[in-house]
C-alpha angles and dihedrals in degrees: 000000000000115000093023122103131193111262102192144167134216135177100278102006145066121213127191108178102308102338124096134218134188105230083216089059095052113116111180129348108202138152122229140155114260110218128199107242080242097163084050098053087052090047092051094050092047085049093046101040084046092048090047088041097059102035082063091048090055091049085049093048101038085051092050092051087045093049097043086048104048082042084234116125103194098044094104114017091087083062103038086049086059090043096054100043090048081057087052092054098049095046091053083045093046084044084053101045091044082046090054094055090040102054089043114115126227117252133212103216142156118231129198115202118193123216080261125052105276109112125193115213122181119156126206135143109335092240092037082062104038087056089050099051093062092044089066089041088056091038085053091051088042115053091193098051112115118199135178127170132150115249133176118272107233115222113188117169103200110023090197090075098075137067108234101198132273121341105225104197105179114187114187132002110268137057098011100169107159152092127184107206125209 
C-alpha cells in the first residue's frame, strides 16, 4: 500500500523500512503525539513581520530626512519603493511559512531511539502502535523473537516544526529531580 513501509524484527536487528537497527543498540521504544510548534510559528512571524516592518520604517524615514535635507524630493523614492515592495514580499514569504506550521496535522507515531542519535519515526493507528511497541520491547528481551508488520511511512518536511516530546538535560550525577516539558 503506498505510503506504508515494512517494520520487522529479526534475531539480532530492527528494521524499520530500510534502516537497521542492533537490538542491542535500541534505547527506548515509546508512542507520542507529535505536535506542530504552532504558537511559535505565529510568534516568528509577529517578530519577523515586525522586524521587516521597522526596518522599512527607518528607510522611509532615513530617505525623508535626506530629502528634506538635500531640498530634493525624488533622491530616495526609487529606493524606498524597492525597499517596500522587498518587505511585501517577506511578509507574504514569513504568512506562508506561519501558514505551513499552522495547517500541519498532529501525528500519532512510535518512535525507536538508539543509544546514538539516530532516531526511527513511523505513525499508524494509536493501538496498532501501542501493541507494537511492546512487541519490540518483547522481541528485545527475546533474541529469538521475529516480527513483521506494515506501518505508515512519516514524512515530515521541516522537522523543526514539531515538537518531539519532552527534552530530558541531566548535569551531574545525583538528585536529579526534574523535567522541563515542551
Amino acid at each position: 500500500m503506498p505510503g506504508s513501509l515494512d517494520l520487522s524484527v529479526t534475531k539480532r536487528l530492527l528494521w524499520v523500512g530500510g534502516a537497521v537497527y542492533p537490538l542491542q543498540n535500541v534505547a527506548r521504544v515509546y508512542t507520542f503525539v507529535l505536535h506542530p510548534r504552532r504558537k511559535e510559528a505565529v510568534v516568528t512571524f509577529l517578530r519577523r513581520t515586525a522586524i521587516t516592518l521597522l526596518t522599512a520604517m527607518g528607510f522611509t524615514l532615513f530617505g525623508a530626512i535626506a530629502d528634506f535635507l538635500a531640498h530634493e524630493t525624488e533622491t530616495f523614492s526609487t529606493l524606498l519603493v524597492f525597499v517596500w515592495l522587498g518587505s511585501v514580499v517577506a511578509a507574504i514569504y514569513f504568512f506562508a511559512d506561519m501558514m505551513g506550521v499552522l495547517t500541519a496535522a498532529s501525528h500519532f507515531v512510535l518512535a525507536v531511539e538508539s543509544n546514538g542519535q539516530s532516531t526511527a519515526l513511523v505513525t499508524g493507528e494509536a493501538g496498532h502502535l501501542n501493541r507494537l511497541v511492546h512487541q519490540i520491547a518483547h522481541a528485545i528481551e527475546n533474541p529469538d523473537t521475529e516480527l513483521r508488520v506494515q506501518v505508515e511511512r512519516l514524512t515530515i518536511s521541516n522537522p523543526s516544526n514539531y515538537y518531539f516530546g519532552d527534552a530530558v538535560n541531566m548535569y551531574g550525577g545525583s538528585n536529579n529531580v526534574g523535567m522541563a516539558t515542551a
